[in-house]
Tab-separated table of C-alpha atoms in Angstrom:
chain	number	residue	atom	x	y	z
A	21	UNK	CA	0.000	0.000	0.000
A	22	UNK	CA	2.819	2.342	0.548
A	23	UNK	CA	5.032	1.561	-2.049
A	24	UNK	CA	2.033	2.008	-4.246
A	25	UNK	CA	1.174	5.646	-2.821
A	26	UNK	CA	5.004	6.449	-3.066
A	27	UNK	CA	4.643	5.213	-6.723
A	28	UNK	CA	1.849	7.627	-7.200
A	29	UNK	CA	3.889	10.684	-6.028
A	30	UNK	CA	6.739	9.831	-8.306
A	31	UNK	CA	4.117	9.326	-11.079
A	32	UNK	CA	2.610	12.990	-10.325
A	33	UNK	CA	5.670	15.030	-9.969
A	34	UNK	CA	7.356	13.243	-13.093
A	35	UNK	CA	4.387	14.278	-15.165
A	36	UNK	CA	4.499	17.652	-13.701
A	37	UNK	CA	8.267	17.683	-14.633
A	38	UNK	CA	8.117	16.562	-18.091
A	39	UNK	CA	5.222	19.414	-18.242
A	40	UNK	CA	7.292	22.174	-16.979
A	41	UNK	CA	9.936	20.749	-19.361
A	42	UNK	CA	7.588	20.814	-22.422
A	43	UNK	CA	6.721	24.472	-21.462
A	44	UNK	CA	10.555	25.688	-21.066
A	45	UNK	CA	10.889	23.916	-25.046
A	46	UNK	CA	8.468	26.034	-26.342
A	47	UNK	CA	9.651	29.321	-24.242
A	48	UNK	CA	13.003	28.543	-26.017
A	49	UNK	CA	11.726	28.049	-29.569
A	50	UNK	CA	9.866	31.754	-29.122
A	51	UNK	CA	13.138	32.733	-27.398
A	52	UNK	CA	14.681	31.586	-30.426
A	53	UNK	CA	12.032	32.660	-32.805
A	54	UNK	CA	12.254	36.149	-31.689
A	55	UNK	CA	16.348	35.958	-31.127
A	56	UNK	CA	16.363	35.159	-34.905
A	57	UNK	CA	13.460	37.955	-35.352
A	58	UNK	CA	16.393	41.202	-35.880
A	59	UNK	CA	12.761	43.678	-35.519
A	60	UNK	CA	11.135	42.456	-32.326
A	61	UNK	CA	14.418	42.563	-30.244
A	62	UNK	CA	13.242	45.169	-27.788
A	63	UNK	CA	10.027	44.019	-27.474
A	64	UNK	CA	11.106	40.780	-27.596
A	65	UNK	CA	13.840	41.039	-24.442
A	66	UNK	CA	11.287	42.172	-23.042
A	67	UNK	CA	9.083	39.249	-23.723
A	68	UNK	CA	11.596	36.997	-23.225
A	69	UNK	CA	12.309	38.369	-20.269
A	70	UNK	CA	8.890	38.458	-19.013
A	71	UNK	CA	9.019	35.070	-20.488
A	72	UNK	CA	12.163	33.524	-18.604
A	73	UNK	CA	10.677	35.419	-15.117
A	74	UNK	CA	7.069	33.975	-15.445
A	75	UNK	CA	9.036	30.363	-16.905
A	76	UNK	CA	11.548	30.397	-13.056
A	77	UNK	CA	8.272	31.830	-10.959
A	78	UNK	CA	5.995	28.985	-12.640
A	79	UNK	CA	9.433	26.918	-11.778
A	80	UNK	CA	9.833	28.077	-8.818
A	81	UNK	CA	6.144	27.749	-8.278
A	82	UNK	CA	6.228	23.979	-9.489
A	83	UNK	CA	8.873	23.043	-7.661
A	84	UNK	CA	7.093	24.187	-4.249
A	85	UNK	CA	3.988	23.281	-5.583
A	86	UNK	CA	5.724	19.976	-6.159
A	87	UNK	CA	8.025	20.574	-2.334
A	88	UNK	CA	4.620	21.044	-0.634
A	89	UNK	CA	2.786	18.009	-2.753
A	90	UNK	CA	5.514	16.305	-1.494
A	91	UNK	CA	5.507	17.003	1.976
A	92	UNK	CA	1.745	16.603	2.183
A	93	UNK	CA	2.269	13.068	0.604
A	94	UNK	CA	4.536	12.196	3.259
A	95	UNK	CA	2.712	13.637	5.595
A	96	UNK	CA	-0.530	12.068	4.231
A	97	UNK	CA	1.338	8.752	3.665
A	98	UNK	CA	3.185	8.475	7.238
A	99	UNK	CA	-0.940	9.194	8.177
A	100	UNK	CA	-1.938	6.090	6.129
A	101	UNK	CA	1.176	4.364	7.524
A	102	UNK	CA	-0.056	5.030	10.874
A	103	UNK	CA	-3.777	4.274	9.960
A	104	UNK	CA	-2.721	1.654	7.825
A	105	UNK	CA	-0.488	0.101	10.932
A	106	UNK	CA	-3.329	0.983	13.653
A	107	UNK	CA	-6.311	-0.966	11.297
A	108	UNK	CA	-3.659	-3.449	10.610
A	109	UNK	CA	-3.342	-3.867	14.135
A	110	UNK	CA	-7.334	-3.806	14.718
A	111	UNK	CA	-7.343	-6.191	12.124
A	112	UNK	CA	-4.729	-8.286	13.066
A	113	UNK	CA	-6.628	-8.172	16.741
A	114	UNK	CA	-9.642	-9.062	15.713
A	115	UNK	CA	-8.274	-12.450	13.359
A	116	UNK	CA	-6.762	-13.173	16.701
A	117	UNK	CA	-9.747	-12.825	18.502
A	118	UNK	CA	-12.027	-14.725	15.851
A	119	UNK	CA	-9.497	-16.930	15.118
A	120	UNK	CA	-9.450	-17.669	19.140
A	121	UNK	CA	-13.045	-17.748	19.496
A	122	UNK	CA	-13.453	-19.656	16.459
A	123	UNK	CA	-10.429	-22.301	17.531
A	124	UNK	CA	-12.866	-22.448	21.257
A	125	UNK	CA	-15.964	-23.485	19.211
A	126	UNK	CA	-13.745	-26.065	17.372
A	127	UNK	CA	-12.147	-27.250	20.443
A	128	UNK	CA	-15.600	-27.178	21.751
A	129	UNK	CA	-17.334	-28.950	19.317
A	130	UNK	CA	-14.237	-31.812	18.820
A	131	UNK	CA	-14.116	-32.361	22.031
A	132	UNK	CA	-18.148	-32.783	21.610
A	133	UNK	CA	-17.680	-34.794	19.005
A	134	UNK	CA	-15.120	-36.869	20.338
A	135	UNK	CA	-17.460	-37.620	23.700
A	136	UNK	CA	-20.329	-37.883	21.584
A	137	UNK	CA	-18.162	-40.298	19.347
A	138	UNK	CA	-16.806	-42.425	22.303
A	139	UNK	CA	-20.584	-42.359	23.101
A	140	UNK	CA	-21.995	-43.495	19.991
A	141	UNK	CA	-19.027	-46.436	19.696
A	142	UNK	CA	-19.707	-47.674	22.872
A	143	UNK	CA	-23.608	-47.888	21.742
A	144	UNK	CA	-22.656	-49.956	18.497
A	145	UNK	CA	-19.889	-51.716	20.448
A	146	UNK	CA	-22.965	-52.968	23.334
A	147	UNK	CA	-24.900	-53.492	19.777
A	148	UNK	CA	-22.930	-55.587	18.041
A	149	UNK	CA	-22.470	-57.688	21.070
A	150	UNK	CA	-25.911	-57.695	21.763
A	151	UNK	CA	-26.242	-59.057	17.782
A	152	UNK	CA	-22.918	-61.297	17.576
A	153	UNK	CA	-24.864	-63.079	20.746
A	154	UNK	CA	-28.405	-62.917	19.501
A	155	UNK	CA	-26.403	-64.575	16.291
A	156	UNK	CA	-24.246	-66.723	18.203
A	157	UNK	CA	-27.536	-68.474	19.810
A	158	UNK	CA	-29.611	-67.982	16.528
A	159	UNK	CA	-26.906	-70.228	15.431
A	160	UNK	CA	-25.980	-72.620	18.130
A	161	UNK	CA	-29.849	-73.141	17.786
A	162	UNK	CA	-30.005	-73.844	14.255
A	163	UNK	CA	-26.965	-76.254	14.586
A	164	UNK	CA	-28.700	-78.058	17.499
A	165	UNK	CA	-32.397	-78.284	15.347
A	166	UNK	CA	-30.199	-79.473	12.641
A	167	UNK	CA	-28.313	-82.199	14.721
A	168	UNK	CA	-31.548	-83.450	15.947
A	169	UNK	CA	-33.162	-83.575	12.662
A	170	UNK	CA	-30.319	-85.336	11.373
A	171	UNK	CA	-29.946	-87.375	14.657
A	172	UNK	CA	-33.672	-88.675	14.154
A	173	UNK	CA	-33.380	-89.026	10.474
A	174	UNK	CA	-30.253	-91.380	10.556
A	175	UNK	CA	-31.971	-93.481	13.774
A	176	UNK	CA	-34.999	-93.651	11.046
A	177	UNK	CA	-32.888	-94.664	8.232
A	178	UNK	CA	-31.262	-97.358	10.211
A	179	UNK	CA	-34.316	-98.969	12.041
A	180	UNK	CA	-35.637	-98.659	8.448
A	181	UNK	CA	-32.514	-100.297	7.007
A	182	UNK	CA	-32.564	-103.052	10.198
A	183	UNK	CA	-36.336	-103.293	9.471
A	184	UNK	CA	-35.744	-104.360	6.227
A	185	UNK	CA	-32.803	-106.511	6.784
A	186	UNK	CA	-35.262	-108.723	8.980
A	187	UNK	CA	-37.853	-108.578	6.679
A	188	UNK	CA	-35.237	-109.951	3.974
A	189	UNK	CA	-33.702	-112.381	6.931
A	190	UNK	CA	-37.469	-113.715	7.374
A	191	UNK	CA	-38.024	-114.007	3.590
A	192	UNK	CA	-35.207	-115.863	3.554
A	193	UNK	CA	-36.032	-118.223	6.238
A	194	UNK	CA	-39.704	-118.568	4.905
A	195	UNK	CA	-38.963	-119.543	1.566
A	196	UNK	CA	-35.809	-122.020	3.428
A	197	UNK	CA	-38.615	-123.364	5.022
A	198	UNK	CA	-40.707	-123.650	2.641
A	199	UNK	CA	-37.923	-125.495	0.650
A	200	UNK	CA	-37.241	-127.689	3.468
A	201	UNK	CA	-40.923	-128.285	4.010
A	202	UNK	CA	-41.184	-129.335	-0.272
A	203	UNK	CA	-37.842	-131.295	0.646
A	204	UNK	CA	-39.515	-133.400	3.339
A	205	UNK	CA	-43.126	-133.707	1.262
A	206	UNK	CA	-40.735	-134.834	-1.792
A	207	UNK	CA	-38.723	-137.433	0.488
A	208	UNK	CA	-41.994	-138.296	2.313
A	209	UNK	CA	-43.236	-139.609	-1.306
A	210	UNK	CA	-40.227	-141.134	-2.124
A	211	UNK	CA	-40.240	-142.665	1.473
A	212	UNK	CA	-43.760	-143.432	0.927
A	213	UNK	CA	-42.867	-145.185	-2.682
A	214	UNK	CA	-39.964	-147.158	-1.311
A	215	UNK	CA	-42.663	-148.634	1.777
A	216	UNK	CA	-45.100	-149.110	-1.128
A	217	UNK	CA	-42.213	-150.719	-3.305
A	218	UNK	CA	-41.736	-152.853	-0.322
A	219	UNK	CA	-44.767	-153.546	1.320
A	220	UNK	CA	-46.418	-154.444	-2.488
A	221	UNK	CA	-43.616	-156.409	-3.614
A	222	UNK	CA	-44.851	-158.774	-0.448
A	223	UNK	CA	-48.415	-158.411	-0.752
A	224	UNK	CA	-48.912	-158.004	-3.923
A	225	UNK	CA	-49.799	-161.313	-5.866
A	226	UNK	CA	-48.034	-162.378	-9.293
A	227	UNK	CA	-51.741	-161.727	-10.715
A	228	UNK	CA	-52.388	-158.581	-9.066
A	229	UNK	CA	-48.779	-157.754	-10.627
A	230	UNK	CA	-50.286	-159.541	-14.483
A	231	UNK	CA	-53.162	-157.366	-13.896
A	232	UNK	CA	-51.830	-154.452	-13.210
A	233	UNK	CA	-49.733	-154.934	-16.662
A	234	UNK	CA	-52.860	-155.367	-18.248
A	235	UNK	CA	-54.486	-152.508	-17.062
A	236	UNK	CA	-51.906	-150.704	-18.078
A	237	UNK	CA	-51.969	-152.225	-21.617
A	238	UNK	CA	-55.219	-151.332	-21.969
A	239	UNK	CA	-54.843	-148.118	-20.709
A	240	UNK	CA	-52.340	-147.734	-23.743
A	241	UNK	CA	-54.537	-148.835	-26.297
A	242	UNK	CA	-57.176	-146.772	-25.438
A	243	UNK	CA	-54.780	-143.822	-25.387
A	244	UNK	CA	-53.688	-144.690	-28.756
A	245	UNK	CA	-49.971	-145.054	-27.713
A	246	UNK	CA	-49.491	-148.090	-30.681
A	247	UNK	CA	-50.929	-145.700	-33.149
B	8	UNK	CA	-39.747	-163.683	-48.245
B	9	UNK	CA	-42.477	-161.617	-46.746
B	10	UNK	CA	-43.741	-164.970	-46.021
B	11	UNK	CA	-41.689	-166.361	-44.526
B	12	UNK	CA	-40.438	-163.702	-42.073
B	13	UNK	CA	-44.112	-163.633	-41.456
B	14	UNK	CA	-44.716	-167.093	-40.255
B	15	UNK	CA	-41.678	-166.760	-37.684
B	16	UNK	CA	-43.542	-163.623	-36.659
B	17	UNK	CA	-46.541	-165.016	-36.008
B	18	UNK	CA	-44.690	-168.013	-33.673
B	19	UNK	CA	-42.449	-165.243	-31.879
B	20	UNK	CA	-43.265	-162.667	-29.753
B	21	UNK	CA	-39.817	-160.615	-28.456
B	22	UNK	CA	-37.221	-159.420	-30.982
B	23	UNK	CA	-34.481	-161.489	-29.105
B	24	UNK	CA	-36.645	-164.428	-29.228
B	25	UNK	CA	-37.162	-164.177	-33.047
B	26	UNK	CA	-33.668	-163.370	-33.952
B	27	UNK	CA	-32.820	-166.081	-31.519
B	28	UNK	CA	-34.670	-168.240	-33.614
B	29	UNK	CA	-34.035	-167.163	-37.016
B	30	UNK	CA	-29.984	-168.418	-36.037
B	31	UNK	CA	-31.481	-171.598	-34.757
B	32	UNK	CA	-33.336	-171.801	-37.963
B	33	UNK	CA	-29.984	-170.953	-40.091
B	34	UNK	CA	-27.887	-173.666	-38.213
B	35	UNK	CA	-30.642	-176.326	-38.599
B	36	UNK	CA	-30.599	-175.402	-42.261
B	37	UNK	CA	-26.852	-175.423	-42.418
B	38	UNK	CA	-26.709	-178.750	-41.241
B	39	UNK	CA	-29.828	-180.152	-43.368
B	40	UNK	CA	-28.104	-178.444	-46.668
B	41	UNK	CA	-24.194	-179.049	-45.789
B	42	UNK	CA	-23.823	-182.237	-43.286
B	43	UNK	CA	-26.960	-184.342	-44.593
B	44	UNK	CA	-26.711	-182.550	-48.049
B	45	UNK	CA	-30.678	-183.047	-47.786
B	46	UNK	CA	-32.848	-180.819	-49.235
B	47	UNK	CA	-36.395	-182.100	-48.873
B	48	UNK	CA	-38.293	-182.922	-45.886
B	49	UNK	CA	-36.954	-180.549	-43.594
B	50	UNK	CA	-39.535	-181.023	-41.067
B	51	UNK	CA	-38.521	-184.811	-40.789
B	52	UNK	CA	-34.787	-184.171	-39.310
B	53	UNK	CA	-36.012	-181.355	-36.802
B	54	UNK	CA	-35.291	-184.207	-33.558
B	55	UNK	CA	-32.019	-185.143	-35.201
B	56	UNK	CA	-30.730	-181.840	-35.339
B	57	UNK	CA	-32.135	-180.797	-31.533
B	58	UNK	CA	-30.578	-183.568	-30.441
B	59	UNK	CA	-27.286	-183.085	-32.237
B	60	UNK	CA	-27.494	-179.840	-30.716
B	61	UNK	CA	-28.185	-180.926	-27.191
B	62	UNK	CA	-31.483	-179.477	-27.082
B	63	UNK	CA	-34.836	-180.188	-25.393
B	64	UNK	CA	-37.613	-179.510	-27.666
B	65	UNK	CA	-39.929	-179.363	-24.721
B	66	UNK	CA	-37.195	-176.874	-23.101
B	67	UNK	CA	-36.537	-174.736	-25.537
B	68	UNK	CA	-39.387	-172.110	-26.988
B	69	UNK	CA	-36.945	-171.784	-30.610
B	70	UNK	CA	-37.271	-175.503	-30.563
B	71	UNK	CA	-40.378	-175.725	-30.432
B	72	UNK	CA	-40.624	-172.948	-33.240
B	73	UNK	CA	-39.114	-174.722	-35.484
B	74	UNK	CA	-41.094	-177.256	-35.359
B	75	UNK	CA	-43.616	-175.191	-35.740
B	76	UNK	CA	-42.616	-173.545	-38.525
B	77	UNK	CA	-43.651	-176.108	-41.564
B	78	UNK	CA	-42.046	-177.624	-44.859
B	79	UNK	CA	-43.681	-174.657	-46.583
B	80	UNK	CA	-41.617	-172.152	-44.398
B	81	UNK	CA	-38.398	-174.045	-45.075
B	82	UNK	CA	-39.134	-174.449	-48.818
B	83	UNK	CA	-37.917	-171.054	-49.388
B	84	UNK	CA	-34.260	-171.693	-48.749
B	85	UNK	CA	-31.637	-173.402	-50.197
B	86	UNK	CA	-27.872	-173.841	-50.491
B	87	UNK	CA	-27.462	-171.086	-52.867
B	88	UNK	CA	-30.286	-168.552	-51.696
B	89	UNK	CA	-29.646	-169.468	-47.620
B	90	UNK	CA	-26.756	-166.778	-46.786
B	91	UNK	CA	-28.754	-164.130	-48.873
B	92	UNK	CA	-31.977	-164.617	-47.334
B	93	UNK	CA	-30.959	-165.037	-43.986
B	94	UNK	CA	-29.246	-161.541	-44.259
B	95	UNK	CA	-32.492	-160.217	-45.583
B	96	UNK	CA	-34.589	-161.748	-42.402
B	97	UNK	CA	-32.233	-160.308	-40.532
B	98	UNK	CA	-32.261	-156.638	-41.425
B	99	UNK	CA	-36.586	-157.262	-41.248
B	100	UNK	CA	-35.969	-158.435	-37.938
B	101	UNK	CA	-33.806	-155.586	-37.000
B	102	UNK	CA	-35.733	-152.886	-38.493
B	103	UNK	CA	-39.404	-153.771	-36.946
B	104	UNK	CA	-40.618	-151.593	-34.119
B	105	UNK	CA	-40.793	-153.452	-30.951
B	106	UNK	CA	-42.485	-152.047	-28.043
B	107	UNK	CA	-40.564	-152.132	-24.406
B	108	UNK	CA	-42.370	-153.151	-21.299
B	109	UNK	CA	-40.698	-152.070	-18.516
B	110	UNK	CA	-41.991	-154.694	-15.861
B	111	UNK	CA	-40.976	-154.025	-11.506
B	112	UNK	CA	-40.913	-158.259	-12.147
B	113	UNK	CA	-39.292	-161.083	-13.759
B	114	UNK	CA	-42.488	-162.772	-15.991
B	115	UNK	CA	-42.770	-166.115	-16.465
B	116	UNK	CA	-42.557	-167.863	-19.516
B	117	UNK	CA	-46.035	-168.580	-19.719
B	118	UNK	CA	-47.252	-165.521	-19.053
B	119	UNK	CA	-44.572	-163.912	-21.859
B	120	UNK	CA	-46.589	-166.227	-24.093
B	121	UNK	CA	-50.079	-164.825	-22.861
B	122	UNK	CA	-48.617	-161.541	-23.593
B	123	UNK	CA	-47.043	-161.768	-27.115
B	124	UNK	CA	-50.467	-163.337	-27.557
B	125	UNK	CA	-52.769	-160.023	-26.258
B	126	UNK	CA	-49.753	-158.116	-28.816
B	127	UNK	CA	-50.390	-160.094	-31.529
B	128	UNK	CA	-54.271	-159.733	-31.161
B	129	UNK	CA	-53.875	-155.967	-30.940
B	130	UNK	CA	-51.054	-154.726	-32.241
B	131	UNK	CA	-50.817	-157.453	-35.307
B	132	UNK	CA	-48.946	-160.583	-36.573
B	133	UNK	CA	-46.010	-158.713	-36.985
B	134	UNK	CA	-45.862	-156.995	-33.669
B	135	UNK	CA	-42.566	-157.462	-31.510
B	136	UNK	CA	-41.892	-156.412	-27.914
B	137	UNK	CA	-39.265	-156.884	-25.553
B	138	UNK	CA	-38.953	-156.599	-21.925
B	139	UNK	CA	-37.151	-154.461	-19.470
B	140	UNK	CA	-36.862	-154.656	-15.446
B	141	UNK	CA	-37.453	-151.970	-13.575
B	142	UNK	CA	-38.312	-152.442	-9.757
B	143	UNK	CA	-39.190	-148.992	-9.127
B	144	UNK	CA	-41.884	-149.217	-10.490
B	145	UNK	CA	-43.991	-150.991	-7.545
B	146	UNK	CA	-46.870	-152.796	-9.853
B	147	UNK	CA	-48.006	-151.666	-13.440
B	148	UNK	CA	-45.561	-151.432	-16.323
B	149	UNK	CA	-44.231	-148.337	-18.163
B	150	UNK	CA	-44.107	-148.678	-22.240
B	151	UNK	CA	-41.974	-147.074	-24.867
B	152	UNK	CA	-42.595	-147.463	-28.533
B	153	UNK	CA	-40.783	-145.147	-31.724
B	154	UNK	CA	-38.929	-143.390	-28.949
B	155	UNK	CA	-41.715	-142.558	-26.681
B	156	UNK	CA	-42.401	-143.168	-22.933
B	157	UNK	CA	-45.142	-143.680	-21.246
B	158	UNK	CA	-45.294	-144.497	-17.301
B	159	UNK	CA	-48.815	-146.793	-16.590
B	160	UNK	CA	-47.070	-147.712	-13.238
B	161	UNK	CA	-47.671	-146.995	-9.537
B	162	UNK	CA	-45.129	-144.961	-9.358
B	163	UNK	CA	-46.587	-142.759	-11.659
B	164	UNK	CA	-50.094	-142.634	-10.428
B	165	UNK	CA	-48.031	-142.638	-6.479
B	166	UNK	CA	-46.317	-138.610	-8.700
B	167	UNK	CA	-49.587	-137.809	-10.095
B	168	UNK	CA	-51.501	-137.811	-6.440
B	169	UNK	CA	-48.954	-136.468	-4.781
B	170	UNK	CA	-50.661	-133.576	-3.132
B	171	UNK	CA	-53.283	-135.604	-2.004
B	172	UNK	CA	-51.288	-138.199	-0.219
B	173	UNK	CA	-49.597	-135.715	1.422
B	174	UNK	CA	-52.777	-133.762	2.531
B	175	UNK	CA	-53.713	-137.259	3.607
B	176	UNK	CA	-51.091	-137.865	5.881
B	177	UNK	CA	-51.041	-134.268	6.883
B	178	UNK	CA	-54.733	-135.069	8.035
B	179	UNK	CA	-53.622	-138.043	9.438
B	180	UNK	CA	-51.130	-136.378	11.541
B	181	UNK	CA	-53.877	-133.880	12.642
């Protein structure tokens, strides 16, 4: 801010300068214009004179214009300095004192949030327990259902499996038996055709035997078996 | 031929028994046509040649054949013919169809008789059987004829009731 007010100074009084300078140049061309002019010498030292007095008062005037611009502008700027430095300052005070007030709300509010944190972790923590337990026994129960299930399923499929292999073992013993029983009503006919062969063999007679032949012949016959 | 193969038919009954014969009849002839050198009256030297042969004519069933027989039977052969024919008789013999009796007893001869007689009355002339022991049997008989059985026995009829007998005895036991 200063160096830019000390800028604009220099700015002014170099423009003011190169003013006074433009004016001198064209007092010296008329200077010259009437120095080459042999018929307005008189008049024209007089001029010129008039000329070179008003060109050093309008100097003279510049540069106290210019001394007193000056002055004022360091005057005016050591005022901004000091206004500059003194809001600066107020400034400066009143960042700190946000900047405090604002760093007490934030401790404030983190340590809030921080207690309200711990608060809200500790509820989630006694939650999740609450839910890894409620889980745990959801499962432990599920486990034990499923155990049972498959507890009473296998005793099924076993007495089911032992229920069968009797029913096979009895099949197998009714149908021995049965075999055995045919067995014995087979040998009791061939028992009973041996005691037949035996007991006829005494009883019967050689004509009972001629008979039977016979009969038998007959029995052919009528069949057709000589056919 | 026929002829004659059927008038030693008509005296036998069993295939052995004819073909028995039938080489009794061959030797007789041998010895009429080669040691008498006879040909005629074949009938008349019957005796000699039993008794040459040691045999009993009252014995002996093919004895009494060939007595039986006749000149007209023996007519038929001669010195030249006799090996011929007898082959031919033969082969007859062998290819008739006798029928097998399978007895559960010895038979008599008698009774043989009586039964190549009921064959020839029902079965023909020509009709030949033989028999066959079989005790198992028990009473009856069991035939076979052109490679058939039949089973007429008790034995059978002991198989065919066999259910009942045993419901019988189950009863019985009951």
């Amino acid at each position: 801010m200063v160096e830019l007010i000390l800028s604009l100074i220099i700015i002014v009084v170099a423009t003011l300068a190169y003013l006074l300078r433009q004016e001198v140049k064209e007092h010296q061309k008329v200077l010259d214009h009437f120095r080459s002019n042999p018929h307005s010498s008189d008049s024209s030292q007089e001029l010129l004179h008039s000329t070179w007095k008003k060109a050093d008062d309008i100097l003279a005037e510049a540069e106290l214009e210019s001394l007193k611009l000056l002055s004022e502008k360091k005057f005016e700027l050591r005022l901004f300095e000091k206004r500059f430095q003194e809001r600066l300052d107020q400034i400066i005070e009143v960042i700190e004192n946000n900047f405090s007030n604002n760093l007490d709300v934030s401790r404030k509010r983190h340590d809030d949030f921080i207690s309200n944190l711990e608060k809200q972790t500790l509820s989630w923590q006694d939650k999740l327990k609450d839910q890894m337990n409620s889980k745990v026994n959801a499962l432990l129960l599920n486990f034990e259902e499923n155990l049972t299930n498959f507890l009473a399923r296998a005793e099924q499929e076993s007495l089911e499996s032992i229920n069968l292999e009797l029913r096979s073992a009895r099949q197998l013993i009714d149908s021995y038996k049965s075999q055995q029983l045919s067995l014995v009503d087979e040998n009791i006919v061939a028992v009973l055709e041996r005691t037949m062969n035996l007991v006829l063999k005494q009883k019967l007679t050689l004509k009972d035997q001629i008979d039977l032949v016979y009969e038998a012949l007959e029995k052919a016959k009528l069949e057709k078996f000589f056919a | 031929m026929d002829q004659a193969i059927s008038s030693l038919l008509s005296k036998t009954y069993t295939k052995n028994q004819a073909l028995a014969t039938l080489r009794l009849i061959r030797e007789f002839l041998n010895y009429l046509f080669f040691d008498l050198q006879l040909s005629s009256e074949p009938s008349g030297r019957i005796d000699q040649f039993l008794k040459s042969q040691n045999l009993d004519p009252l014995a002996s069933q093919e004895a009494k054949i060939l007595s039986q027989l006749g000149d007209d039977f023996y007519k038929t052969f001669n010195p030249k013919n006799l090996t011929a024919q007898f082959k031919m008789m033969e082969d007859a013999l062998s290819s008739i169809q006798e029928v097998i009796v399978h007895l559960p007893f010895e038979m008599a001869e008698e009774e043989v008789e009586r039964l190549g007689e009921w064959f020839k009355k029902n079965l023909g002339e020509e009709s030949l059987f033989n028999l066959n022991l079989d005790p198992s049997l028990i009473g009856g008989a069991a035939l076979s004829y052109k490679g058939v059985y039949r089973d007429y026995s008790l034995k059978q009829k002991i198989a065919e009731n066999k259910v009942k007998i045993i419901q019988m005895l189950v009863s019985f036991k009951q």
